[in-house]
Amino acid sequence: MTSPTPVHYLSTLSFPDWWLDELRARHPRLTVTQVPAVSPADVPDEVWRRTQILHTGAVFPATPGTTPDLRWIQLDTSGADHLKDTGVWDLPVPLTSIGGISPVPMAEYVMMMLLGLAHRLPRAVEVQHSGTWPSPGERWNTLMPRRLRGATVGVVGYGRIGREIGRLAGQFGMTVLGLKRGRATRTGDFFGTPAADPADATELYTPDELHAFLGRCDYLVVTCPLTDETRGMIDAAALDALKDGAMVVNVSRGGIVDEDALRAGLRSGRIAGAALDVFDEEPLPADHHWWNEPGVILTPHVAGFAPDYEEQTLELVSANVERFLADRELINLVDRSRGY
């Protein structure tokens, strides 16, 4: 009996040896190669030529002819918007994401920011850096928290991440609204992120109801993918539709929230505060105004960092390799027609 034909897997990432060894042990048919790379030129031509499975974040073959046997690309990102205007998008191979790894830590991040904004964390940090104890009146007027219990949080993008945000917000007594492309919600997920709960009281809106949705929000959380439909969705008119004094948390992608309009809303007082993890320009230049904008909590695109990333990525990739070898549908297929 002849041995099965080997399948060549290439990682352009930097997984530890135990990770690669475990992938080999689970799938003896795989020939596993890892070449940590920052550009296509870092990968030898002969490695590109034999690659059938490419696991990468942002390093792709320079031309289709570079990888004549390529049959599947496993992205090490939850989104695929960075590929939309590249030749990779048009390659006749499936793309899969690592969606499902980050919903829990991202939802925890969002709750941290909702609590931080409600409890005036930007102002408290200013006080700390000033080294001056404020007067009783100043403390009362500038550090009085806003309530979460009974407030309404609207989540733009009520999918895996949105549902987990909704679950946690509900524990704080918040009313949760969700906005998504359709009212139906997926029933399961690979990593056990809670599926749609029949008892979930979240009221769902569709994009054509955006302004009605925003008009009910004390807090707005943006967590949808960047697509042609969502680019510029939260513009000046959308921000004006929010309740007076609403607060905004953005953990999606730069380009969805109009940054100039958000800054104008903060300066006018219409928007009472914001927590921003993503920006139009990344890395954010050292002289950018967001670094020192009053009322803003800023982080450098870290909301999706997952402490169990390596273990969970191994489980996802391994499950997808098994499906690939059995010619079954892959997990987390990117729908090119939707852009994610």
mmCIF file of C-alpha atoms in Angstrom:
data_model
loop_
_atom_site.group_PDB
_atom_site.id
_atom_site.type_symbol
_atom_site.label_atom_id
_atom_site.label_comp_id
_atom_site.label_asym_id
_atom_site.label_seq_id
_atom_site.Cartn_x
_atom_site.Cartn_y
_atom_site.Cartn_z
ATOM 1 C CA MET A 1 0.000 0.000 0.000
ATOM 2 C CA THR A 2 1.382 3.378 -0.984
ATOM 3 C CA SER A 3 1.584 6.181 1.562
ATOM 4 C CA PRO A 4 -0.835 9.103 1.191
ATOM 5 C CA THR A 5 0.517 12.008 -0.782
ATOM 6 C CA PRO A 6 2.005 14.592 1.591
ATOM 7 C CA VAL A 7 0.313 17.982 1.894
ATOM 8 C CA HIS A 8 2.610 20.963 2.299
ATOM 9 C CA TYR A 9 1.679 23.485 4.991
ATOM 10 C CA LEU A 10 3.552 26.783 5.364
ATOM 11 C CA SER A 11 3.347 29.128 8.331
ATOM 12 C CA THR A 12 4.832 32.608 7.893
ATOM 13 C CA LEU A 13 4.230 33.232 11.606
ATOM 14 C CA SER A 14 6.323 32.394 14.671
ATOM 15 C CA PHE A 15 4.685 29.512 16.467
ATOM 16 C CA PRO A 16 6.756 27.702 19.106
ATOM 17 C CA ASP A 17 8.206 24.256 18.423
ATOM 18 C CA TRP A 18 5.595 22.501 20.599
ATOM 19 C CA TRP A 19 2.829 23.981 18.438
ATOM 20 C CA LEU A 20 4.391 22.794 15.180
ATOM 21 C CA ASP A 21 5.211 19.365 16.636
ATOM 22 C CA GLU A 22 1.629 18.916 17.827
ATOM 23 C CA LEU A 23 0.261 19.844 14.393
ATOM 24 C CA ARG A 24 2.586 17.253 12.808
ATOM 25 C CA ALA A 25 1.582 14.608 15.351
ATOM 26 C CA ARG A 26 -2.128 15.157 14.732
ATOM 27 C CA HIS A 27 -1.756 15.146 10.954
ATOM 28 C CA PRO A 28 1.100 12.880 9.821
ATOM 29 C CA ARG A 29 0.245 13.612 6.208
ATOM 30 C CA LEU A 30 1.263 17.256 6.662
ATOM 31 C CA THR A 31 4.745 18.432 5.797
ATOM 32 C CA VAL A 32 4.985 21.411 8.139
ATOM 33 C CA THR A 33 7.301 24.301 7.288
ATOM 34 C CA GLN A 34 7.586 27.544 9.197
ATOM 35 C CA VAL A 35 9.381 30.598 7.785
ATOM 36 C CA PRO A 36 8.789 33.684 9.943
ATOM 37 C CA ALA A 37 8.412 36.424 7.371
ATOM 38 C CA VAL A 38 7.564 40.091 7.017
ATOM 39 C CA SER A 39 7.534 40.060 3.208
ATOM 40 C CA PRO A 40 7.120 37.451 0.435
ATOM 41 C CA ALA A 41 10.840 37.711 -0.323
ATOM 42 C CA ASP A 42 11.623 36.195 3.086
ATOM 43 C CA VAL A 43 10.183 32.859 1.921
ATOM 44 C CA PRO A 44 12.406 30.813 -0.418
ATOM 45 C CA ASP A 45 10.972 30.302 -3.896
ATOM 46 C CA GLU A 46 11.046 26.514 -3.558
ATOM 47 C CA VAL A 47 8.946 26.738 -0.368
ATOM 48 C CA TRP A 48 6.372 28.944 -2.090
ATOM 49 C CA ARG A 49 6.217 26.545 -5.057
ATOM 50 C CA ARG A 50 5.300 23.513 -2.953
ATOM 51 C CA THR A 51 2.933 25.300 -0.535
ATOM 52 C CA GLN A 52 -0.645 23.998 -0.585
ATOM 53 C CA ILE A 53 -1.855 25.369 2.763
ATOM 54 C CA LEU A 54 -0.710 28.868 3.686
ATOM 55 C CA HIS A 55 -1.143 30.058 7.270
ATOM 56 C CA THR A 56 -0.333 33.767 7.463
ATOM 57 C CA GLY A 57 -1.338 37.160 8.732
ATOM 58 C CA ALA A 58 -0.109 39.562 6.085
ATOM 59 C CA VAL A 59 2.508 37.767 3.943
ATOM 60 C CA PHE A 60 1.174 36.434 0.656
ATOM 61 C CA PRO A 61 2.688 35.197 -2.613
ATOM 62 C CA ALA A 62 3.804 38.028 -4.871
ATOM 63 C CA THR A 63 1.973 36.565 -7.888
ATOM 64 C CA PRO A 64 -0.381 33.616 -8.445
ATOM 65 C CA GLY A 65 2.416 31.823 -10.262
ATOM 66 C CA THR A 66 4.561 31.895 -7.120
ATOM 67 C CA THR A 67 2.330 29.250 -5.499
ATOM 68 C CA PRO A 68 0.974 27.051 -8.321
ATOM 69 C CA ASP A 69 -0.295 24.384 -5.876
ATOM 70 C CA LEU A 70 -1.935 26.707 -3.334
ATOM 71 C CA ARG A 71 -5.319 25.319 -2.283
ATOM 72 C CA TRP A 72 -6.262 27.152 0.934
ATOM 73 C CA ILE A 73 -5.223 30.233 2.931
ATOM 74 C CA GLN A 74 -5.726 30.200 6.692
ATOM 75 C CA LEU A 75 -5.602 33.805 7.912
ATOM 76 C CA ASP A 76 -4.240 34.604 11.336
ATOM 77 C CA THR A 77 -6.682 37.488 11.602
ATOM 78 C CA SER A 78 -10.368 37.627 12.439
ATOM 79 C CA GLY A 79 -11.058 40.044 9.586
ATOM 80 C CA ALA A 80 -10.195 39.979 5.899
ATOM 81 C CA ASP A 81 -10.615 43.647 5.027
ATOM 82 C CA HIS A 82 -6.843 44.052 4.498
ATOM 83 C CA LEU A 83 -7.100 41.723 1.479
ATOM 84 C CA LYS A 84 -10.042 43.348 -0.282
ATOM 85 C CA ASP A 85 -7.990 45.426 -2.717
ATOM 86 C CA THR A 86 -5.205 42.888 -3.280
ATOM 87 C CA GLY A 87 -4.696 40.058 -5.739
ATOM 88 C CA VAL A 88 -5.118 37.565 -2.894
ATOM 89 C CA TRP A 89 -8.831 38.385 -2.765
ATOM 90 C CA ASP A 90 -9.266 37.108 -6.316
ATOM 91 C CA LEU A 91 -7.294 33.891 -5.923
ATOM 92 C CA PRO A 92 -9.505 30.818 -6.574
ATOM 93 C CA VAL A 93 -8.811 29.340 -3.129
ATOM 94 C CA PRO A 94 -10.830 29.463 0.093
ATOM 95 C CA LEU A 95 -9.900 31.967 2.795
ATOM 96 C CA THR A 96 -10.573 31.187 6.439
ATOM 97 C CA SER A 97 -10.165 33.404 9.499
ATOM 98 C CA ILE A 98 -9.433 32.805 13.176
ATOM 99 C CA GLY A 99 -12.770 34.311 14.139
ATOM 100 C CA GLY A 100 -14.018 32.965 17.454
ATOM 101 C CA ILE A 101 -10.724 33.214 19.324
ATOM 102 C CA SER A 102 -11.200 36.781 20.562
ATOM 103 C CA PRO A 103 -14.869 37.289 21.556
ATOM 104 C CA VAL A 104 -14.334 36.629 25.273
ATOM 105 C CA PRO A 105 -11.296 38.894 25.837
ATOM 106 C CA MET A 106 -12.750 41.513 23.480
ATOM 107 C CA ALA A 107 -16.044 41.571 25.365
ATOM 108 C CA GLU A 108 -14.111 41.888 28.632
ATOM 109 C CA TYR A 109 -12.179 44.793 27.104
ATOM 110 C CA VAL A 110 -15.430 46.487 26.106
ATOM 111 C CA MET A 111 -16.840 46.122 29.615
ATOM 112 C CA MET A 112 -13.607 47.511 31.053
ATOM 113 C CA MET A 113 -14.019 50.545 28.814
ATOM 114 C CA LEU A 114 -17.714 50.986 29.578
ATOM 115 C CA LEU A 115 -16.886 50.934 33.273
ATOM 116 C CA GLY A 116 -13.898 53.228 32.763
ATOM 117 C CA LEU A 117 -15.928 55.787 30.844
ATOM 118 C CA ALA A 118 -18.849 55.590 33.259
ATOM 119 C CA HIS A 119 -16.522 56.080 36.223
ATOM 120 C CA ARG A 120 -14.679 59.008 34.603
ATOM 121 C CA LEU A 121 -11.349 57.208 34.195
ATOM 122 C CA PRO A 122 -9.892 59.765 31.742
ATOM 123 C CA ARG A 123 -10.542 62.538 34.272
ATOM 124 C CA ALA A 124 -9.179 60.407 37.137
ATOM 125 C CA VAL A 125 -5.949 59.842 35.191
ATOM 126 C CA GLU A 126 -5.670 63.595 34.584
ATOM 127 C CA VAL A 127 -5.999 64.165 38.324
ATOM 128 C CA GLN A 128 -3.326 61.567 39.058
ATOM 129 C CA HIS A 129 -0.892 63.130 36.577
ATOM 130 C CA SER A 130 -1.561 66.623 37.917
ATOM 131 C CA GLY A 131 -0.455 65.652 41.409
ATOM 132 C CA THR A 132 -3.147 67.933 42.835
ATOM 133 C CA TRP A 133 -6.000 66.778 45.066
ATOM 134 C CA PRO A 134 -9.217 68.341 43.686
ATOM 135 C CA SER A 135 -11.604 70.284 45.860
ATOM 136 C CA PRO A 136 -14.810 68.621 47.097
ATOM 137 C CA GLY A 137 -16.776 70.516 44.452
ATOM 138 C CA GLU A 138 -14.395 69.475 41.663
ATOM 139 C CA ARG A 139 -14.536 65.840 42.729
ATOM 140 C CA TRP A 140 -18.328 65.934 42.838
ATOM 141 C CA ASN A 141 -18.703 67.680 39.502
ATOM 142 C CA THR A 142 -16.028 65.908 37.467
ATOM 143 C CA LEU A 143 -15.670 62.449 39.012
ATOM 144 C CA MET A 144 -19.286 61.520 39.707
ATOM 145 C CA PRO A 145 -19.882 58.213 37.862
ATOM 146 C CA ARG A 146 -22.642 57.651 35.361
ATOM 147 C CA ARG A 147 -24.859 54.694 35.902
ATOM 148 C CA LEU A 148 -24.610 51.495 33.894
ATOM 149 C CA ARG A 149 -27.553 49.751 35.511
ATOM 150 C CA GLY A 150 -30.645 50.747 33.581
ATOM 151 C CA ALA A 151 -28.638 52.421 30.796
ATOM 152 C CA THR A 152 -28.897 51.255 27.187
ATOM 153 C CA VAL A 153 -25.895 49.981 25.246
ATOM 154 C CA GLY A 154 -26.166 49.508 21.504
ATOM 155 C CA VAL A 155 -23.815 47.034 19.842
ATOM 156 C CA VAL A 156 -23.159 47.540 16.127
ATOM 157 C CA GLY A 157 -22.279 44.059 14.884
ATOM 158 C CA TYR A 158 -24.265 41.610 16.999
ATOM 159 C CA GLY A 159 -22.407 38.444 16.072
ATOM 160 C CA ARG A 160 -20.019 36.337 18.137
ATOM 161 C CA ILE A 161 -18.364 39.284 19.837
ATOM 162 C CA GLY A 162 -21.556 41.293 20.123
ATOM 163 C CA ARG A 163 -23.437 38.474 21.821
ATOM 164 C CA GLU A 164 -20.702 38.083 24.428
ATOM 165 C CA ILE A 165 -20.702 41.842 25.042
ATOM 166 C CA GLY A 166 -24.469 41.682 25.399
ATOM 167 C CA ARG A 167 -24.249 38.823 27.872
ATOM 168 C CA LEU A 168 -21.769 40.675 30.095
ATOM 169 C CA ALA A 169 -23.601 43.996 29.822
ATOM 170 C CA GLY A 170 -26.787 42.242 30.859
ATOM 171 C CA GLN A 171 -25.067 41.146 34.070
ATOM 172 C CA PHE A 172 -24.607 44.827 34.894
ATOM 173 C CA GLY A 173 -28.297 45.476 34.434
ATOM 174 C CA MET A 174 -27.930 47.234 31.112
ATOM 175 C CA THR A 175 -30.520 47.129 28.338
ATOM 176 C CA VAL A 176 -28.818 45.702 25.237
ATOM 177 C CA LEU A 177 -29.662 46.542 21.630
ATOM 178 C CA GLY A 178 -28.018 44.799 18.705
ATOM 179 C CA LEU A 179 -27.613 45.913 15.108
ATOM 180 C CA LYS A 180 -26.760 43.366 12.423
ATOM 181 C CA ARG A 181 -27.360 42.676 8.737
ATOM 182 C CA GLY A 182 -30.226 40.287 9.402
ATOM 183 C CA ARG A 183 -32.349 39.499 12.441
ATOM 184 C CA ALA A 184 -31.441 35.796 12.366
ATOM 185 C CA THR A 185 -28.486 34.817 14.574
ATOM 186 C CA ARG A 186 -26.103 31.936 14.077
ATOM 187 C CA THR A 187 -26.794 28.929 16.288
ATOM 188 C CA GLY A 188 -23.312 27.653 17.090
ATOM 189 C CA ASP A 189 -19.615 28.454 17.236
ATOM 190 C CA PHE A 190 -16.379 26.477 17.176
ATOM 191 C CA PHE A 191 -14.973 27.748 20.462
ATOM 192 C CA GLY A 192 -18.197 27.619 22.397
ATOM 193 C CA THR A 193 -18.867 31.340 22.329
ATOM 194 C CA PRO A 194 -22.494 31.488 23.441
ATOM 195 C CA ALA A 195 -24.859 31.023 20.537
ATOM 196 C CA ALA A 196 -28.162 32.826 20.339
ATOM 197 C CA ASP A 197 -29.959 32.150 23.611
ATOM 198 C CA PRO A 198 -33.723 31.713 23.176
ATOM 199 C CA ALA A 199 -34.117 33.726 26.379
ATOM 200 C CA ASP A 200 -31.911 36.565 25.099
ATOM 201 C CA ALA A 201 -33.971 39.728 25.390
ATOM 202 C CA THR A 202 -31.719 41.719 23.044
ATOM 203 C CA GLU A 203 -33.764 43.770 20.619
ATOM 204 C CA LEU A 204 -32.250 43.488 17.144
ATOM 205 C CA TYR A 205 -32.160 46.221 14.516
ATOM 206 C CA THR A 206 -31.049 46.136 10.880
ATOM 207 C CA PRO A 207 -28.811 48.743 9.160
ATOM 208 C CA ASP A 208 -31.766 50.564 7.619
ATOM 209 C CA GLU A 209 -32.943 51.244 11.193
ATOM 210 C CA LEU A 210 -29.559 52.671 12.270
ATOM 211 C CA HIS A 211 -30.734 56.108 13.424
ATOM 212 C CA ALA A 212 -33.685 54.725 15.382
ATOM 213 C CA PHE A 213 -31.246 52.306 17.039
ATOM 214 C CA LEU A 214 -28.754 55.077 17.854
ATOM 215 C CA GLY A 215 -31.444 57.304 19.296
ATOM 216 C CA ARG A 216 -31.873 54.852 22.174
ATOM 217 C CA CYS A 217 -28.178 54.489 23.044
ATOM 218 C CA ASP A 218 -26.509 55.845 26.169
ATOM 219 C CA TYR A 219 -23.423 53.879 25.136
ATOM 220 C CA LEU A 220 -22.466 52.786 21.624
ATOM 221 C CA VAL A 221 -20.106 49.876 20.946
ATOM 222 C CA VAL A 222 -18.842 49.370 17.390
ATOM 223 C CA THR A 223 -17.588 45.860 16.671
ATOM 224 C CA CYS A 224 -18.633 45.087 13.088
ATOM 225 C CA PRO A 225 -16.237 44.136 10.261
ATOM 226 C CA LEU A 226 -15.041 46.760 7.799
ATOM 227 C CA THR A 227 -16.843 46.241 4.486
ATOM 228 C CA ASP A 228 -18.123 48.420 1.670
ATOM 229 C CA GLU A 229 -21.431 48.648 3.577
ATOM 230 C CA THR A 230 -19.934 49.571 6.963
ATOM 231 C CA ARG A 231 -17.239 51.989 5.824
ATOM 232 C CA GLY A 232 -18.233 55.407 7.175
ATOM 233 C CA MET A 233 -21.393 53.990 8.784
ATOM 234 C CA ILE A 234 -20.940 55.948 12.013
ATOM 235 C CA ASP A 235 -20.696 59.360 10.401
ATOM 236 C CA ALA A 236 -21.610 62.818 11.694
ATOM 237 C CA ALA A 237 -25.333 62.241 11.181
ATOM 238 C CA ALA A 238 -25.158 58.904 13.006
ATOM 239 C CA LEU A 239 -23.290 60.433 15.942
ATOM 240 C CA ASP A 240 -25.841 63.247 16.078
ATOM 241 C CA ALA A 241 -28.578 60.610 16.327
ATOM 242 C CA LEU A 242 -27.153 59.325 19.627
ATOM 243 C CA LYS A 243 -28.587 60.495 22.932
ATOM 244 C CA ASP A 244 -27.044 63.695 24.239
ATOM 245 C CA GLY A 245 -23.968 62.811 26.281
ATOM 246 C CA ALA A 246 -23.637 59.299 24.872
ATOM 247 C CA MET A 247 -20.275 57.502 25.043
ATOM 248 C CA VAL A 248 -18.612 55.555 22.223
ATOM 249 C CA VAL A 249 -16.395 52.446 22.278
ATOM 250 C CA ASN A 250 -14.782 51.383 18.987
ATOM 251 C CA VAL A 251 -13.095 47.959 18.719
ATOM 252 C CA SER A 252 -13.881 47.299 15.060
ATOM 253 C CA ARG A 253 -11.635 48.747 12.361
ATOM 254 C CA GLY A 254 -10.566 52.233 11.387
ATOM 255 C CA GLY A 255 -12.837 53.596 8.689
ATOM 256 C CA ILE A 256 -16.186 52.682 10.243
ATOM 257 C CA VAL A 257 -16.386 55.632 12.651
ATOM 258 C CA ASP A 258 -15.806 59.109 11.196
ATOM 259 C CA GLU A 259 -12.939 60.251 13.428
ATOM 260 C CA ASP A 260 -13.319 63.954 12.625
ATOM 261 C CA ALA A 261 -17.022 63.840 13.444
ATOM 262 C CA LEU A 262 -16.321 61.952 16.664
ATOM 263 C CA ARG A 263 -13.736 64.500 17.725
ATOM 264 C CA ALA A 264 -16.151 67.346 16.946
ATOM 265 C CA GLY A 265 -18.813 65.607 19.043
ATOM 266 C CA LEU A 266 -16.379 65.253 21.947
ATOM 267 C CA ARG A 267 -15.310 68.883 21.707
ATOM 268 C CA SER A 268 -18.915 70.122 21.635
ATOM 269 C CA GLY A 269 -19.953 67.906 24.549
ATOM 270 C CA ARG A 270 -22.550 66.018 22.479
ATOM 271 C CA ILE A 271 -20.348 62.935 22.994
ATOM 272 C CA ALA A 272 -19.300 62.650 26.630
ATOM 273 C CA GLY A 273 -16.402 60.248 26.169
ATOM 274 C CA ALA A 274 -14.866 57.607 23.948
ATOM 275 C CA ALA A 275 -12.660 54.530 24.157
ATOM 276 C CA LEU A 276 -10.764 53.850 20.930
ATOM 277 C CA ASP A 277 -8.706 50.777 20.054
ATOM 278 C CA VAL A 278 -8.672 51.196 16.262
ATOM 279 C CA PHE A 279 -7.914 54.142 14.007
ATOM 280 C CA ASP A 280 -7.922 55.275 10.394
ATOM 281 C CA GLU A 281 -4.130 55.452 10.525
ATOM 282 C CA GLU A 282 -2.181 52.718 12.294
ATOM 283 C CA PRO A 283 0.311 52.915 13.859
ATOM 284 C CA LEU A 284 -0.981 56.214 15.195
ATOM 285 C CA PRO A 285 1.687 58.928 14.657
ATOM 286 C CA ALA A 286 3.344 60.288 17.780
ATOM 287 C CA ASP A 287 1.989 63.774 17.121
ATOM 288 C CA HIS A 288 -1.608 62.662 16.487
ATOM 289 C CA HIS A 289 -4.292 64.513 18.428
ATOM 290 C CA TRP A 290 -5.923 61.307 19.706
ATOM 291 C CA TRP A 291 -3.045 60.683 22.102
ATOM 292 C CA ASN A 292 -4.037 63.689 24.201
ATOM 293 C CA GLU A 293 -7.724 64.170 23.416
ATOM 294 C CA PRO A 294 -9.667 64.960 26.626
ATOM 295 C CA GLY A 295 -12.256 62.376 27.610
ATOM 296 C CA VAL A 296 -10.707 59.609 25.513
ATOM 297 C CA ILE A 297 -9.208 56.275 26.552
ATOM 298 C CA LEU A 298 -6.813 55.078 23.845
ATOM 299 C CA THR A 299 -5.223 51.660 23.322
ATOM 300 C CA PRO A 300 -3.029 50.474 20.390
ATOM 301 C CA HIS A 301 -5.299 47.884 18.689
ATOM 302 C CA VAL A 302 -5.118 45.299 21.471
ATOM 303 C CA ALA A 303 -8.779 44.587 22.272
ATOM 304 C CA GLY A 304 -8.669 41.281 20.409
ATOM 305 C CA PHE A 305 -5.544 39.924 22.105
ATOM 306 C CA ALA A 306 -6.380 36.463 23.453
ATOM 307 C CA PRO A 307 -4.346 34.930 26.318
ATOM 308 C CA ASP A 308 -5.011 31.404 24.976
ATOM 309 C CA TYR A 309 -4.238 32.385 21.399
ATOM 310 C CA GLU A 310 -1.708 29.622 20.625
ATOM 311 C CA GLU A 311 -3.788 26.816 22.096
ATOM 312 C CA GLN A 312 -6.993 27.988 20.449
ATOM 313 C CA THR A 313 -5.324 28.638 17.116
ATOM 314 C CA LEU A 314 -3.910 25.107 17.188
ATOM 315 C CA GLU A 315 -7.387 23.659 17.769
ATOM 316 C CA LEU A 316 -8.899 25.712 14.956
ATOM 317 C CA VAL A 317 -6.123 25.050 12.442
ATOM 318 C CA SER A 318 -6.049 21.362 13.299
ATOM 319 C CA ALA A 319 -9.812 21.044 12.867
ATOM 320 C CA ASN A 320 -9.609 22.830 9.544
ATOM 321 C CA VAL A 321 -6.716 20.643 8.337
ATOM 322 C CA GLU A 322 -8.801 17.583 9.168
ATOM 323 C CA ARG A 323 -11.702 19.004 7.162
ATOM 324 C CA PHE A 324 -9.419 19.982 4.300
ATOM 325 C CA LEU A 325 -7.925 16.492 4.052
ATOM 326 C CA ALA A 326 -11.426 14.983 4.110
ATOM 327 C CA ASP A 327 -12.657 17.455 1.472
ATOM 328 C CA ARG A 328 -15.230 18.925 3.877
ATOM 329 C CA GLU A 329 -16.322 22.546 4.299
ATOM 330 C CA LEU A 330 -13.833 24.586 6.283
ATOM 331 C CA ILE A 331 -14.576 26.485 9.494
ATOM 332 C CA ASN A 332 -14.688 30.297 9.354
ATOM 333 C CA LEU A 333 -14.872 30.569 5.585
ATOM 334 C CA VAL A 334 -14.607 34.174 4.436
ATOM 335 C CA ASP A 335 -17.618 35.135 2.342
ATOM 336 C CA ARG A 336 -16.080 37.295 -0.353
ATOM 337 C CA SER A 337 -19.511 38.629 -1.358
ATOM 338 C CA ARG A 338 -19.954 40.064 2.149
ATOM 339 C CA GLY A 339 -16.329 40.977 2.718
ATOM 340 C CA TYR A 340 -15.833 38.937 5.897
#
